[in-house]
Amino acid sequence: MRALLRSRYRVPISLRRYSNQLTKDNHNAFISKRKEETNSSGSLAGLKAAVKDNFVTTKEPTTSGSEMLRTYVSPFDATTVSLIEASGAKVVGKTNMDEFGMGSSNTNSAFGSVVNPMFPENHISGGSSGGSAAAVALREADFALGTDTGGSVRLPASYCGVYGFKPTYGRISRWGVIAYAQSLDTVGIFARDLDTVRSVFDVLDVADSKDPTCFDASIRHQISHQKNLQSSKVIGVPEEFVVAEMTEEAKDAWNSALCALVDEGYEIRYISIPTIKKSLSAYYTIATAEAASNLSRYEGVRYGYSISSEETASMTPFDIVSKNRSTAFGSEVQRRIILGNYTLSSDSGNHYLRATHVRKNLVAEFNKVFSMPNVLFDNEVYNRDGCCALLCPTAVSPAPSLAEYTQETNENFLNAYINDILTVPASLAGLPSISIPYYSRQGIQIMGQFGDDETVLKVAKTLSLNCTYN
Ligand code: GLN
């Protein structure tokens, strides 16, 4: 890992692929827009919503940022879209994203890169929900829905100076959300203020019988019961999050946030969660394996992009599928399919199994530091005197310029994966986590025990009163 981290800054430049699509006036946040609609009522009445283009909708195509689905129109709406509309929000459009959620810069979309509105020159917006973050930062929407598999809500929120909340895995329905890696995918919320995040979360935080991974009433009840036992005011700072590449700005925001919490009566405790160091490699093993399996359905025969029938006349079925997939999937998606299939093959030497062990150890270590038990475990292993939440920066730095980012990833595609180093641990363990815009270009991340979204929002509220950006 150290070697990977060090390689981050040794790179040549190439902007060939995107430079002609980018101008300062065009942030490219939307893939499709809707016409203004009439008044509504409900708890979200009057709010404009932007929805990442991997939530299926009937009113326009749902592309997931891919050529493969450019013309795909769903026969139904995602549960989350129906819920926000039923509460009075108006969907203004579908937002740009890294293809199938794969990326952390929003430069992997078939519809061009999203430009970060916080900078006068071209900087990345963060991904994969970069369009949603940019739409909110640009005030084109009051809130936006995104998905977070390994950081795709929190990282763009940090880069674009907005709030980005990834609730506990299982809190919000994923019915109608195009899967990337289903043991990690979580619906998240962007907004410019915490009260809006809260209002949208209250609407979405409900059971859905269409999604078997969405908490049923009994788990929700158990969580609120355990929550009542939570009285800790200890904030944990895991030493493994102190990485050499962290910029002074990120460290400064981190220190300042900790001081603000001390002033509010919290105790700060330095802790160790050793398996955090193995999280990035475990995440990319698990996520790519699940992605390879999920993406096998796109072969252009039943649905998805197909080459013309004249071309197929002389081809074998295998060649047709192969041509459809290699034409319509972008290079990052193809790379992950290959990586995921290798991981799942016997040649890999049990990579997948080893990654799931890392994940299990990580969850056990998290359980030992939190003062609230994990609702998924019958044998309660937790620390009564432990932490109510953990805190660290969301990203190691503010958003890099597009030139710098492209330079780094051209040298080694693994450099792009390193941006997720601070966000994937919470994803692997399914923990609730929020990025708050503590400095305008540097988010601070608060993580809580599985199911303890309330504490995360409570600590965020305390910190938001100290934010320099609102
Ligand atoms: N950057 C990570 C990846 O590419 C996370 C993406 C996400 O959360 N959708 O896998």
Short mmCIF file of C-alpha atoms and ligand atoms in Angstrom, two decimals:
data_model
loop_
_atom_site.label_atom_id
_atom_site.label_comp_id
_atom_site.label_asym_id
_atom_site.label_seq_id
_atom_site.Cartn_x
_atom_site.Cartn_y
_atom_site.Cartn_z
CA MET A 1 0.00 0.00 0.00
CA ARG A 2 2.79 2.44 0.89
CA ALA A 3 4.33 1.83 -2.52
CA LEU A 4 0.99 2.45 -4.20
CA LEU A 5 0.53 5.64 -2.26
CA ARG A 6 3.99 6.86 -3.14
CA SER A 7 3.44 6.27 -6.85
CA ARG A 8 0.53 8.71 -6.81
CA TYR A 9 2.57 11.74 -7.75
CA ARG A 10 4.88 10.35 -10.47
CA VAL A 11 2.98 10.69 -13.73
CA PRO A 12 2.91 11.94 -17.39
CA ILE A 13 0.08 14.10 -18.83
CA SER A 14 -2.69 13.46 -21.30
CA LEU A 15 -5.96 15.31 -21.60
CA ARG A 16 -6.75 14.08 -25.09
CA ARG A 17 -9.93 12.26 -24.21
CA TYR A 18 -11.86 14.94 -22.40
CA SER A 19 -10.49 18.36 -23.17
CA ASN A 20 -12.85 19.05 -26.09
CA GLN A 21 -15.92 18.31 -23.95
CA LEU A 22 -15.09 20.70 -21.15
CA THR A 23 -15.72 24.39 -20.82
CA LYS A 24 -16.05 26.51 -17.73
CA ASP A 25 -19.72 27.24 -18.51
CA ASN A 26 -20.68 23.65 -19.09
CA HIS A 27 -20.33 21.50 -16.02
CA ASN A 28 -22.03 18.59 -17.73
CA ALA A 29 -23.87 17.64 -14.54
CA PHE A 30 -27.00 16.30 -16.27
CA ILE A 31 -27.56 13.55 -18.82
CA SER A 32 -31.25 14.46 -19.28
CA LYS A 33 -33.47 17.25 -17.96
CA ARG A 34 -37.21 17.47 -17.35
CA LYS A 35 -39.55 20.38 -18.00
CA GLU A 36 -40.73 22.49 -15.03
CA GLU A 37 -43.80 21.01 -13.39
CA THR A 38 -46.63 22.44 -11.31
CA ASN A 39 -47.01 22.87 -7.55
CA SER A 40 -47.12 19.96 -5.14
CA SER A 41 -47.64 19.16 -1.48
CA GLY A 42 -45.79 16.94 1.04
CA SER A 43 -42.71 17.21 3.24
CA LEU A 44 -40.46 17.82 0.20
CA ALA A 45 -42.86 20.20 -1.59
CA GLY A 46 -41.11 22.95 -3.47
CA LEU A 47 -37.77 21.12 -3.56
CA LYS A 48 -36.01 20.39 -6.84
CA ALA A 49 -34.38 16.96 -6.98
CA ALA A 50 -31.68 15.63 -9.29
CA VAL A 51 -31.38 11.86 -9.62
CA LYS A 52 -28.25 9.92 -10.59
CA ASP A 53 -28.77 8.16 -13.89
CA ASN A 54 -28.60 4.70 -12.34
CA PHE A 55 -32.04 5.10 -10.66
CA VAL A 56 -34.55 3.81 -13.18
CA THR A 57 -37.34 6.16 -14.29
CA THR A 58 -40.13 5.88 -16.84
CA LYS A 59 -39.98 9.46 -18.09
CA GLU A 60 -36.56 9.32 -19.75
CA PRO A 61 -33.84 6.78 -20.53
CA THR A 62 -31.72 5.47 -17.64
CA THR A 63 -28.19 5.07 -18.94
CA SER A 64 -26.01 4.40 -15.88
CA GLY A 65 -23.49 6.57 -17.73
CA SER A 66 -23.00 3.86 -20.35
CA GLU A 67 -23.32 3.54 -24.10
CA MET A 68 -24.71 0.10 -23.32
CA LEU A 69 -27.95 1.63 -21.93
CA ARG A 70 -28.10 4.90 -23.94
CA THR A 71 -31.67 4.21 -25.10
CA TYR A 72 -32.95 2.03 -22.24
CA VAL A 73 -36.28 3.20 -20.74
CA SER A 74 -37.53 1.41 -17.65
CA PRO A 75 -41.16 0.29 -17.35
CA PHE A 76 -41.19 1.36 -13.67
CA ASP A 77 -39.69 3.98 -11.34
CA ALA A 78 -37.16 3.17 -8.59
CA THR A 79 -38.84 3.09 -5.15
CA THR A 80 -36.75 6.07 -4.00
CA VAL A 81 -37.86 8.17 -6.98
CA SER A 82 -41.51 7.31 -6.30
CA LEU A 83 -41.04 8.20 -2.61
CA ILE A 84 -39.53 11.64 -3.20
CA GLU A 85 -42.12 12.46 -5.87
CA ALA A 86 -44.96 11.33 -3.59
CA SER A 87 -43.54 13.69 -0.95
CA GLY A 88 -43.74 16.64 -3.32
CA ALA A 89 -40.19 16.91 -4.72
CA LYS A 90 -39.88 17.63 -8.43
CA VAL A 91 -37.27 15.68 -10.36
CA VAL A 92 -35.47 18.18 -12.60
CA GLY A 93 -33.21 15.69 -14.34
CA LYS A 94 -30.95 12.65 -14.32
CA THR A 95 -27.34 13.27 -13.46
CA ASN A 96 -24.10 12.27 -15.08
CA MET A 97 -22.00 9.56 -13.43
CA ASP A 98 -19.05 7.27 -13.88
CA GLU A 99 -20.17 4.34 -16.02
CA PHE A 100 -22.06 1.84 -13.82
CA GLY A 101 -20.70 3.68 -10.75
CA MET A 102 -17.10 2.75 -11.45
CA GLY A 103 -14.78 5.62 -10.71
CA SER A 104 -13.96 8.39 -8.30
CA SER A 105 -13.56 11.32 -10.69
CA ASN A 106 -16.57 11.25 -13.03
CA THR A 107 -14.27 11.04 -16.01
CA ASN A 108 -15.50 7.50 -16.85
CA SER A 109 -18.90 8.48 -18.32
CA ALA A 110 -19.98 7.83 -21.91
CA PHE A 111 -21.53 11.33 -21.69
CA GLY A 112 -18.31 13.20 -20.87
CA SER A 113 -16.71 14.32 -17.61
CA VAL A 114 -18.42 16.40 -14.94
CA VAL A 115 -16.56 19.63 -14.15
CA ASN A 116 -16.33 20.74 -10.53
CA PRO A 117 -18.26 24.01 -9.97
CA MET A 118 -16.08 25.01 -7.01
CA PHE A 119 -13.06 25.85 -9.16
CA PRO A 120 -12.56 28.44 -11.91
CA GLU A 121 -10.41 25.98 -13.93
CA ASN A 122 -11.20 22.37 -14.80
CA HIS A 123 -11.07 20.20 -11.71
CA ILE A 124 -12.65 16.80 -11.26
CA SER A 125 -16.00 16.67 -9.49
CA GLY A 126 -15.29 13.33 -7.85
CA GLY A 127 -17.26 10.23 -8.64
CA SER A 128 -19.09 8.23 -9.31
CA SER A 129 -22.03 10.52 -8.40
CA GLY A 130 -20.24 13.65 -9.65
CA GLY A 131 -23.26 14.94 -11.58
CA SER A 132 -25.46 14.83 -8.47
CA ALA A 133 -22.86 16.68 -6.36
CA ALA A 134 -22.32 19.30 -9.08
CA ALA A 135 -26.07 19.81 -9.66
CA VAL A 136 -26.52 20.60 -5.95
CA ALA A 137 -23.42 22.81 -5.77
CA LEU A 138 -24.64 24.69 -8.87
CA ARG A 139 -28.09 25.15 -7.20
CA GLU A 140 -29.75 23.40 -10.14
CA ALA A 141 -31.27 21.11 -7.50
CA ASP A 142 -31.99 21.46 -3.76
CA PHE A 143 -31.02 17.87 -3.20
CA ALA A 144 -29.85 14.93 -5.26
CA LEU A 145 -29.87 11.17 -5.01
CA GLY A 146 -26.68 9.23 -5.62
CA THR A 147 -25.28 5.80 -4.90
CA ASP A 148 -22.28 5.03 -2.74
CA THR A 149 -20.54 1.69 -3.16
CA GLY A 150 -17.10 2.69 -1.92
CA GLY A 151 -17.40 6.44 -1.49
CA SER A 152 -19.30 7.70 -4.53
CA VAL A 153 -21.53 10.04 -2.55
CA ARG A 154 -19.00 11.18 0.06
CA LEU A 155 -16.02 11.85 -2.22
CA PRO A 156 -17.85 14.09 -4.75
CA ALA A 157 -19.60 15.83 -1.84
CA SER A 158 -16.19 16.61 -0.34
CA TYR A 159 -14.81 17.82 -3.68
CA CYS A 160 -17.87 19.96 -4.54
CA GLY A 161 -18.44 21.53 -1.10
CA VAL A 162 -21.83 19.95 -0.28
CA TYR A 163 -23.18 17.43 2.24
CA GLY A 164 -23.13 13.78 1.13
CA PHE A 165 -24.79 11.19 3.36
CA LYS A 166 -24.42 7.43 2.92
CA PRO A 167 -26.82 5.83 5.42
CA THR A 168 -26.35 2.33 6.86
CA TYR A 169 -26.39 -0.40 4.19
CA GLY A 170 -29.98 -1.63 4.04
CA ARG A 171 -31.73 1.49 5.33
CA ILE A 172 -32.94 2.72 1.93
CA SER A 173 -34.52 0.63 -0.81
CA ARG A 174 -32.44 -0.18 -3.86
CA TRP A 175 -35.38 -1.42 -5.90
CA GLY A 176 -34.82 0.09 -9.35
CA VAL A 177 -31.19 1.07 -8.72
CA ILE A 178 -28.86 -0.45 -11.31
CA ALA A 179 -26.44 -2.67 -9.42
CA TYR A 180 -22.69 -2.18 -9.35
CA ALA A 181 -21.70 -4.35 -6.35
CA GLN A 182 -24.77 -5.38 -4.44
CA SER A 183 -23.18 -6.20 -1.09
CA LEU A 184 -21.93 -2.59 -0.94
CA ASP A 185 -24.32 -0.40 -2.98
CA THR A 186 -26.16 2.15 -0.83
CA VAL A 187 -28.45 5.01 -1.82
CA GLY A 188 -27.15 8.37 -0.60
CA ILE A 189 -28.31 11.98 -0.39
CA PHE A 190 -26.65 15.28 -1.39
CA ALA A 191 -27.77 18.71 -0.23
CA ARG A 192 -26.36 22.14 0.63
CA ASP A 193 -27.66 22.00 4.19
CA LEU A 194 -28.12 19.29 6.76
CA ASP A 195 -31.83 19.96 7.36
CA THR A 196 -32.58 19.06 3.74
CA VAL A 197 -30.47 15.88 4.06
CA ARG A 198 -32.53 14.99 7.14
CA SER A 199 -35.92 15.67 5.46
CA VAL A 200 -35.03 13.53 2.44
CA PHE A 201 -33.63 10.77 4.65
CA ASP A 202 -36.86 10.73 6.69
CA VAL A 203 -38.82 10.13 3.47
CA LEU A 204 -36.52 7.37 2.20
CA ASP A 205 -35.82 5.56 5.47
CA VAL A 206 -38.64 3.02 5.12
CA ALA A 207 -39.00 -0.71 4.51
CA ASP A 208 -39.63 -1.94 0.95
CA SER A 209 -40.81 -5.48 0.39
CA LYS A 210 -39.50 -5.31 -3.19
CA ASP A 211 -35.91 -5.12 -1.90
CA PRO A 212 -34.96 -8.09 0.31
CA THR A 213 -31.84 -6.25 1.57
CA CYS A 214 -33.88 -3.30 2.82
CA PHE A 215 -34.43 -3.49 6.62
CA ASP A 216 -37.82 -4.76 7.69
CA ALA A 217 -39.82 -3.30 10.57
CA SER A 218 -38.32 -5.62 13.19
CA ILE A 219 -34.68 -4.63 12.48
CA ARG A 220 -35.72 -0.97 12.46
CA HIS A 221 -37.37 -1.48 15.85
CA GLN A 222 -34.30 -3.28 17.27
CA ILE A 223 -32.03 -0.45 16.12
CA SER A 224 -34.13 2.22 17.81
CA HIS A 225 -34.15 0.15 21.00
CA GLN A 226 -30.33 -0.15 21.01
CA LYS A 227 -30.00 3.50 20.12
CA ASN A 228 -31.72 4.44 23.37
CA LEU A 229 -28.82 2.79 25.24
CA GLN A 230 -26.24 4.98 23.50
CA SER A 231 -24.88 7.73 25.73
CA SER A 232 -21.21 7.96 24.71
CA LYS A 233 -19.71 11.30 23.76
CA VAL A 234 -16.37 9.86 22.63
CA ILE A 235 -15.14 10.50 19.09
CA GLY A 236 -12.61 7.98 17.80
CA VAL A 237 -9.71 8.92 15.54
CA PRO A 238 -8.31 5.76 13.91
CA GLU A 239 -4.55 6.09 13.46
CA GLU A 240 -4.74 4.12 10.20
CA PHE A 241 -6.45 7.11 8.55
CA VAL A 242 -3.34 9.22 9.05
CA VAL A 243 -1.79 8.65 5.62
CA ALA A 244 1.37 10.27 4.32
CA GLU A 245 -0.34 11.78 1.28
CA MET A 246 -2.83 13.82 3.27
CA THR A 247 -2.48 17.51 2.44
CA GLU A 248 -2.05 20.24 5.05
CA GLU A 249 -5.54 21.51 4.17
CA ALA A 250 -7.08 18.12 4.98
CA LYS A 251 -5.11 17.79 8.22
CA ASP A 252 -6.04 21.32 9.19
CA ALA A 253 -9.75 20.66 8.61
CA TRP A 254 -9.46 17.45 10.64
CA ASN A 255 -7.79 19.21 13.59
CA SER A 256 -10.20 22.08 13.48
CA ALA A 257 -13.22 19.71 13.45
CA LEU A 258 -11.83 17.78 16.44
CA CYS A 259 -11.27 21.03 18.38
CA ALA A 260 -14.83 22.13 17.59
CA LEU A 261 -16.17 18.86 19.00
CA VAL A 262 -14.06 19.22 22.17
CA ASP A 263 -15.61 22.67 22.63
CA GLU A 264 -19.03 21.00 22.38
CA GLY A 265 -18.19 18.56 25.20
CA TYR A 266 -16.97 15.55 23.20
CA GLU A 267 -13.90 13.56 24.23
CA ILE A 268 -11.40 12.67 21.50
CA ARG A 269 -9.77 9.22 21.64
CA TYR A 270 -7.00 7.92 19.38
CA ILE A 271 -7.72 4.34 18.44
CA SER A 272 -6.44 1.63 16.13
CA ILE A 273 -8.41 -0.43 13.61
CA PRO A 274 -5.54 -2.37 11.95
CA THR A 275 -7.61 -3.95 9.17
CA ILE A 276 -8.39 -0.49 7.72
CA LYS A 277 -5.00 -0.86 6.00
CA LYS A 278 -6.26 -3.86 4.03
CA SER A 279 -9.61 -2.30 3.13
CA LEU A 280 -8.75 -0.85 -0.26
CA SER A 281 -7.50 -4.14 -1.71
CA ALA A 282 -10.42 -6.08 -0.17
CA TYR A 283 -12.88 -3.54 -1.55
CA TYR A 284 -11.54 -3.71 -5.11
CA THR A 285 -11.55 -7.52 -4.97
CA ILE A 286 -15.14 -7.78 -3.75
CA ALA A 287 -16.53 -4.90 -5.83
CA THR A 288 -15.04 -6.09 -9.12
CA ALA A 289 -16.13 -9.70 -8.53
CA GLU A 290 -19.72 -8.62 -7.92
CA ALA A 291 -19.59 -6.17 -10.82
CA ALA A 292 -18.37 -8.83 -13.27
CA SER A 293 -21.28 -11.01 -12.27
CA ASN A 294 -23.86 -8.19 -12.45
CA LEU A 295 -22.68 -6.90 -15.81
CA SER A 296 -22.88 -10.31 -17.49
CA ARG A 297 -26.57 -9.58 -18.23
CA TYR A 298 -25.66 -6.85 -20.74
CA GLU A 299 -25.06 -8.81 -23.93
CA GLY A 300 -27.12 -6.81 -26.43
CA VAL A 301 -29.33 -9.77 -27.30
CA ARG A 302 -32.10 -9.43 -24.73
CA TYR A 303 -31.28 -5.80 -23.97
CA GLY A 304 -28.45 -3.33 -24.09
CA TYR A 305 -26.48 -2.04 -27.08
CA SER A 306 -26.51 -4.23 -30.23
CA ILE A 307 -24.44 -3.90 -33.35
CA SER A 308 -26.44 -3.61 -36.61
CA SER A 309 -28.14 -6.69 -38.02
CA GLU A 310 -26.15 -6.45 -41.30
CA GLU A 311 -22.97 -6.87 -39.31
CA THR A 312 -24.27 -9.85 -37.35
CA ALA A 313 -25.29 -11.87 -40.44
CA SER A 314 -21.95 -13.62 -40.77
CA MET A 315 -21.06 -13.76 -37.07
CA THR A 316 -21.32 -16.49 -34.44
CA PRO A 317 -23.47 -15.77 -31.34
CA PHE A 318 -20.28 -15.63 -29.25
CA ASP A 319 -18.76 -13.02 -31.56
CA ILE A 320 -21.96 -10.94 -31.53
CA VAL A 321 -22.06 -10.78 -27.74
CA SER A 322 -18.35 -10.11 -27.57
CA LYS A 323 -18.62 -7.27 -30.13
CA ASN A 324 -21.65 -5.74 -28.36
CA ARG A 325 -19.85 -5.71 -25.03
CA SER A 326 -16.49 -4.48 -26.26
CA THR A 327 -18.14 -1.68 -28.27
CA ALA A 328 -20.55 -0.42 -25.62
CA PHE A 329 -18.60 -0.80 -22.36
CA GLY A 330 -15.94 1.81 -21.60
CA SER A 331 -12.38 0.85 -20.79
CA GLU A 332 -12.70 1.07 -16.98
CA VAL A 333 -15.76 -1.18 -17.00
CA GLN A 334 -13.98 -3.69 -19.23
CA ARG A 335 -10.97 -3.64 -16.93
CA ARG A 336 -13.16 -4.39 -13.91
CA ILE A 337 -14.99 -7.21 -15.68
CA ILE A 338 -11.64 -8.84 -16.44
CA LEU A 339 -10.37 -8.22 -12.91
CA GLY A 340 -13.58 -9.52 -11.34
CA ASN A 341 -13.72 -12.65 -13.46
CA TYR A 342 -10.08 -13.37 -12.65
CA THR A 343 -10.79 -12.90 -8.93
CA LEU A 344 -13.64 -15.39 -9.14
CA SER A 345 -11.61 -17.93 -11.11
CA SER A 346 -9.69 -20.80 -9.54
CA ASP A 347 -6.46 -19.26 -10.94
CA SER A 348 -6.63 -16.36 -8.50
CA GLY A 349 -5.87 -18.43 -5.43
CA ASN A 350 -9.01 -17.61 -3.46
CA HIS A 351 -8.73 -13.83 -3.69
CA TYR A 352 -12.44 -13.40 -3.18
CA LEU A 353 -12.56 -15.58 -0.09
CA ARG A 354 -9.55 -13.82 1.39
CA ALA A 355 -11.18 -10.44 0.79
CA THR A 356 -14.33 -11.59 2.59
CA HIS A 357 -12.16 -12.59 5.56
CA VAL A 358 -10.64 -9.13 5.63
CA ARG A 359 -14.15 -7.71 5.60
CA LYS A 360 -15.19 -9.92 8.49
CA ASN A 361 -12.15 -8.88 10.56
CA LEU A 362 -12.82 -5.25 9.79
CA VAL A 363 -16.42 -5.51 11.01
CA ALA A 364 -15.24 -7.24 14.22
CA GLU A 365 -12.71 -4.46 14.85
CA PHE A 366 -15.32 -1.76 14.27
CA ASN A 367 -17.68 -3.57 16.67
CA LYS A 368 -15.01 -3.42 19.38
CA VAL A 369 -14.59 0.36 19.20
CA PHE A 370 -18.24 1.43 19.13
CA SER A 371 -20.32 1.86 22.27
CA MET A 372 -23.46 0.57 20.54
CA PRO A 373 -23.83 -3.10 19.55
CA ASN A 374 -24.10 -4.06 15.89
CA VAL A 375 -27.69 -5.12 15.28
CA LEU A 376 -26.55 -7.86 12.90
CA PHE A 377 -24.75 -9.80 15.65
CA ASP A 378 -26.56 -11.82 18.28
CA ASN A 379 -23.52 -12.17 20.50
CA GLU A 380 -22.99 -8.60 21.40
CA VAL A 381 -19.32 -7.72 21.07
CA TYR A 382 -19.05 -4.03 21.78
CA ASN A 383 -17.35 -1.60 24.05
CA ARG A 384 -19.67 0.04 26.58
CA ASP A 385 -17.07 2.76 27.12
CA GLY A 386 -16.32 3.05 23.43
CA CYS A 387 -16.91 5.67 20.76
CA CYS A 388 -20.20 7.03 19.47
CA ALA A 389 -18.61 8.02 16.14
CA LEU A 390 -15.30 8.14 14.26
CA LEU A 391 -13.95 11.15 12.43
CA CYS A 392 -11.46 11.76 9.61
CA PRO A 393 -11.23 13.76 6.38
CA THR A 394 -13.35 12.39 3.51
CA ALA A 395 -10.54 12.78 0.99
CA VAL A 396 -6.78 13.13 1.30
CA SER A 397 -6.91 16.45 -0.57
CA PRO A 398 -9.26 18.91 -2.26
CA ALA A 399 -10.26 17.94 -5.85
CA PRO A 400 -7.24 17.61 -8.12
CA SER A 401 -7.23 19.44 -11.45
CA LEU A 402 -8.28 17.35 -14.40
CA ALA A 403 -4.76 17.62 -15.81
CA GLU A 404 -3.18 16.36 -12.60
CA TYR A 405 -5.70 13.56 -12.24
CA THR A 406 -5.33 12.38 -15.84
CA GLN A 407 -1.56 12.50 -15.51
CA GLU A 408 -1.68 10.24 -12.46
CA THR A 409 -4.12 7.69 -13.83
CA ASN A 410 -2.32 7.47 -17.17
CA GLU A 411 0.80 6.32 -15.38
CA ASN A 412 -1.05 3.71 -13.39
CA PHE A 413 -4.81 3.16 -13.21
CA LEU A 414 -4.38 2.07 -9.56
CA ASN A 415 -3.66 5.69 -8.67
CA ALA A 416 -7.37 6.44 -9.25
CA TYR A 417 -8.35 3.75 -6.77
CA ILE A 418 -6.31 5.36 -3.99
CA ASN A 419 -8.75 8.29 -3.77
CA ASP A 420 -11.13 5.91 -1.98
CA ILE A 421 -8.74 5.06 0.83
CA LEU A 422 -10.70 6.96 3.51
CA THR A 423 -14.20 5.97 2.37
CA VAL A 424 -14.09 2.22 1.64
CA PRO A 425 -13.76 0.99 5.26
CA ALA A 426 -17.27 2.28 6.12
CA SER A 427 -18.58 0.75 2.88
CA LEU A 428 -17.15 -2.70 3.59
CA ALA A 429 -18.73 -2.67 7.04
CA GLY A 430 -22.00 -1.06 5.83
CA LEU A 431 -21.59 1.81 8.32
CA PRO A 432 -23.49 5.09 8.09
CA SER A 433 -21.20 7.90 7.09
CA ILE A 434 -21.52 11.53 6.06
CA SER A 435 -19.19 14.00 4.42
CA ILE A 436 -19.75 17.54 5.60
CA PRO A 437 -18.25 20.55 3.80
CA TYR A 438 -16.10 21.64 6.71
CA TYR A 439 -13.87 23.77 4.52
CA SER A 440 -15.29 24.78 1.15
CA ARG A 441 -13.16 22.23 -0.72
CA GLN A 442 -12.41 19.71 2.01
CA GLY A 443 -15.03 17.47 3.53
CA ILE A 444 -14.91 15.88 6.97
CA GLN A 445 -16.29 12.38 7.34
CA ILE A 446 -18.23 11.11 10.36
CA MET A 447 -18.86 7.35 10.67
CA GLY A 448 -21.13 5.56 13.13
CA GLN A 449 -21.94 2.00 14.18
CA PHE A 450 -24.07 -0.09 11.79
CA GLY A 451 -27.64 1.23 12.16
CA ASP A 452 -26.66 4.31 14.15
CA ASP A 453 -27.47 6.90 11.48
CA GLU A 454 -28.92 9.14 14.19
CA THR A 455 -25.58 9.70 15.95
CA VAL A 456 -23.87 10.41 12.64
CA LEU A 457 -26.46 13.08 11.83
CA LYS A 458 -26.28 14.45 15.38
CA VAL A 459 -22.49 14.88 15.33
CA ALA A 460 -22.79 16.31 11.81
CA LYS A 461 -25.29 18.86 13.08
CA THR A 462 -22.89 19.97 15.83
CA LEU A 463 -20.06 20.32 13.34
CA SER A 464 -22.18 22.00 10.68
CA LEU A 465 -22.62 24.95 13.01
CA ASN A 466 -18.84 25.42 12.76
CA CYS A 467 -18.54 24.94 8.99
CA THR A 468 -16.93 27.70 7.00
CA TYR A 469 -19.28 26.92 4.09
CA ASN A 470 -23.07 26.86 4.29
N1 GLN B 1 -14.44 4.75 -6.61
C1 GLN B 1 -14.99 3.49 -6.17
C2 GLN B 1 -15.08 2.52 -7.32
O1 GLN B 1 -14.81 2.92 -8.41
C3 GLN B 1 -16.34 3.69 -5.54
C4 GLN B 1 -17.41 3.88 -6.52
C5 GLN B 1 -18.77 3.98 -5.92
O2 GLN B 1 -18.93 4.19 -4.71
N2 GLN B 1 -19.76 3.75 -6.77
O3 GLN B 1 -15.41 1.39 -7.12
#
